[in-house]
Amino acid sequence: MVPETMLNSGHRMPLLGMGTAAYPLSSSQLVESAVTAAIELGYRHFDTASAYQSEPPLGRAISEALRTGMISSRDELFVTTKLWPGHADPHLVVPALRDSLKALGLDYVDLYLIHFPGRFNLTETTFDVKKENVFPLDTQGTWQAMEECCRLGLAKSIGVSNFSCKKLSQVLDLATIPPAVNQVEMHPLWDQKRLREFCAEKGIHVSAYSPLGGKGAVWGSNAVLESEEIKQIAQAKGKSIAQICLRWAFEQGVSIIPKSFNKERLKENMEIFDWELSKDELQMMSTLPQNRIFSGDYLISEDGPFKSVSDVWDGEI
Ligand code: A2P
């Protein structure tokens, strides 16, 4: 039902997944029952991170789905998790993935991503990061350790998240295994056109996080779901604003991982594959004013690696 893409690693990835980042944190039971509902609805791709604290309930829901026969094999699922910057030290990478696998109750993840192009000298996985805890990423050492995760069979594919074209180039220059995915903020109000062109040229798949604007995440906003222009298209089309956003992203060739812990909305977010946006609608959407929602401004300091928002994104703002 959900189309797939072939990653440069030779593995397939469903183009729609369920996001699990929520702030304030949702109860573990709510996450588990939402994942179970999603599996019932046909979701086979799940996005988590050690920082979201959703690995244990996701793992429990998977184990229960296997026990009850909702899925017959773990291989039917595509599970992504991420390396928290507090563990982005070469010697901590493999142990961090092993901890994630333990929390998930899995032998491997389908995709392991460097969560952010920085290192925090904090081992706890909190979003409450102070400027003084932010250090540059050891790109070479960390990527080599990511490659080791692949060689050990702990991750089928590896990639990055929140990387600019410049930072991706640095990884490509030293990689033996190139990143399969760059997971970035993307929605109609931040269309990532330039980064998508760069990734297409390099064979790196782009995955859109916060495809609805991330309302309810640490960095989120209502701007996307309350956009008047998108609302007009949605009304004329008989679709919801969320469906217009998701269909738009799908038509740009990226994968989408909308977060919902609500069964009706999980279902609504799947119903985007049997209709399309017209040329006029796509044209209207291409004129929307562009603004990044997650700026990373709280990571900026005089003495740190990011002296401005522009530094975080290498001018891609
Ligand atoms: P909920 O979990 O209550 O459904 P993003 O994927 O951009 O991070 O956005 C997630 C936010 O959007 C969450 O607050 C989620 O709330 C909400 N959401 C997800 N799907 C829909 C939908 N179809 N319509 C409206 N809001 C949605």
GROMACS .gro file of N, CA and C and ligand atoms in nm, residues 21 209-217 219 225 240 242-243 257-262 265-266 268-269, ligand 1:
model
  102
   21ALA      N    1   0.846   1.143   1.791
   21ALA     CA    2   0.899   1.248   1.879
   21ALA      C    3   0.784   1.334   1.930
  209TYR      N    4   1.144   1.523   0.823
  209TYR     CA    5   1.085   1.522   0.958
  209TYR      C    6   1.003   1.648   0.976
  210SER      N    7   0.913   1.646   1.073
  210SER     CA    8   0.817   1.755   1.093
  210SER      C    9   0.748   1.796   0.963
  211PRO      N   10   0.694   1.700   0.886
  211PRO     CA   11   0.631   1.736   0.759
  211PRO      C   12   0.502   1.817   0.779
  212LEU      N   13   0.456   1.822   0.907
  212LEU     CA   14   0.337   1.904   0.938
  212LEU      C   15   0.377   2.026   1.021
  213GLY      N   16   0.506   2.050   1.036
  213GLY     CA   17   0.553   2.167   1.109
  213GLY      C   18   0.593   2.138   1.252
  214GLY      N   19   0.578   2.011   1.292
  214GLY     CA   20   0.633   1.972   1.423
  214GLY      C   21   0.557   2.024   1.544
  215LYS      N   22   0.430   2.064   1.526
  215LYS     CA   23   0.351   2.109   1.641
  215LYS      C   24   0.360   2.000   1.750
  216GLY      N   25   0.389   2.039   1.873
  216GLY     CA   26   0.396   1.938   1.978
  216GLY      C   27   0.535   1.876   1.992
  217ALA      N   28   0.632   1.922   1.912
  217ALA     CA   29   0.771   1.878   1.933
  217ALA      C   30   0.842   1.993   2.005
  219TRP      N   31   1.065   2.182   1.905
  219TRP     CA   32   1.094   2.295   1.817
  219TRP      C   33   0.971   2.339   1.738
  225LEU      N   34   0.017   2.383   0.986
  225LEU     CA   35  -0.122   2.335   0.994
  225LEU      C   36  -0.223   2.450   0.995
  240SER      N   37  -0.754   1.713   0.395
  240SER     CA   38  -0.715   1.792   0.512
  240SER      C   39  -0.584   1.865   0.482
  242ALA      N   40  -0.322   1.852   0.657
  242ALA     CA   41  -0.213   1.755   0.679
  242ALA      C   42  -0.194   1.670   0.553
  243GLN      N   43  -0.303   1.624   0.493
  243GLN     CA   44  -0.289   1.539   0.374
  243GLN      C   45  -0.225   1.616   0.257
  257ILE      N   46   0.771   1.128   0.766
  257ILE     CA   47   0.752   1.056   0.893
  257ILE      C   48   0.666   1.141   0.988
  258PRO      N   49   0.539   1.168   0.949
  258PRO     CA   50   0.453   1.248   1.038
  258PRO      C   51   0.433   1.176   1.171
  259LYS      N   52   0.435   1.255   1.278
  259LYS     CA   53   0.408   1.197   1.410
  259LYS      C   54   0.259   1.212   1.442
  260SER      N   55   0.196   1.104   1.475
  260SER     CA   56   0.064   1.112   1.538
  260SER      C   57   0.049   0.995   1.631
  261PHE      N   58  -0.011   1.021   1.746
  261PHE     CA   59  -0.041   0.912   1.839
  261PHE      C   60  -0.193   0.891   1.843
  262ASN      N   61  -0.262   0.944   1.740
  262ASN     CA   62  -0.407   0.936   1.735
  262ASN      C   63  -0.448   0.848   1.616
  265ARG      N   64  -0.598   1.013   1.302
  265ARG     CA   65  -0.500   1.093   1.225
  265ARG      C   66  -0.393   1.004   1.161
  266LEU      N   67  -0.359   0.896   1.229
  266LEU     CA   68  -0.264   0.801   1.166
  266LEU      C   69  -0.324   0.748   1.036
  268GLU      N   70  -0.567   0.896   0.854
  268GLU     CA   71  -0.576   1.008   0.758
  268GLU      C   72  -0.441   1.031   0.688
  269ASN      N   73  -0.334   1.018   0.765
  269ASN     CA   74  -0.200   1.046   0.709
  269ASN      C   75  -0.154   0.939   0.610
  318A2P     P1   76  -0.136   1.406   1.729
  318A2P     O1   77  -0.027   1.316   1.773
  318A2P     O2   78  -0.230   1.444   1.839
  318A2P     O3   79  -0.209   1.355   1.605
  318A2P     P2   80   0.497   1.662   1.267
  318A2P     O4   81   0.477   1.528   1.209
  318A2P     O5   82   0.520   1.769   1.168
  318A2P     O6   83   0.600   1.659   1.375
  318A2P     O7   84   0.359   1.705   1.337
  318A2P     C1   85   0.310   1.636   1.447
  318A2P     C2   86   0.194   1.711   1.506
  318A2P     O8   87   0.085   1.715   1.415
  318A2P     C3   88   0.143   1.644   1.630
  318A2P     O9   89   0.102   1.746   1.719
  318A2P     C4   90   0.023   1.563   1.583
  318A2P    O10   91  -0.070   1.549   1.686
  318A2P     C5   92  -0.029   1.649   1.471
  318A2P     N1   93  -0.091   1.574   1.362
  318A2P     C6   94  -0.049   1.459   1.306
  318A2P     N2   95  -0.131   1.422   1.206
  318A2P     C7   96  -0.225   1.518   1.196
  318A2P     C8   97  -0.338   1.537   1.112
  318A2P     N3   98  -0.368   1.449   1.017
  318A2P     N4   99  -0.413   1.648   1.133
  318A2P     C9  100  -0.383   1.737   1.230
  318A2P     N5  101  -0.278   1.724   1.312
  318A2P    C10  102  -0.200   1.616   1.297
   0.00000   0.00000   0.00000
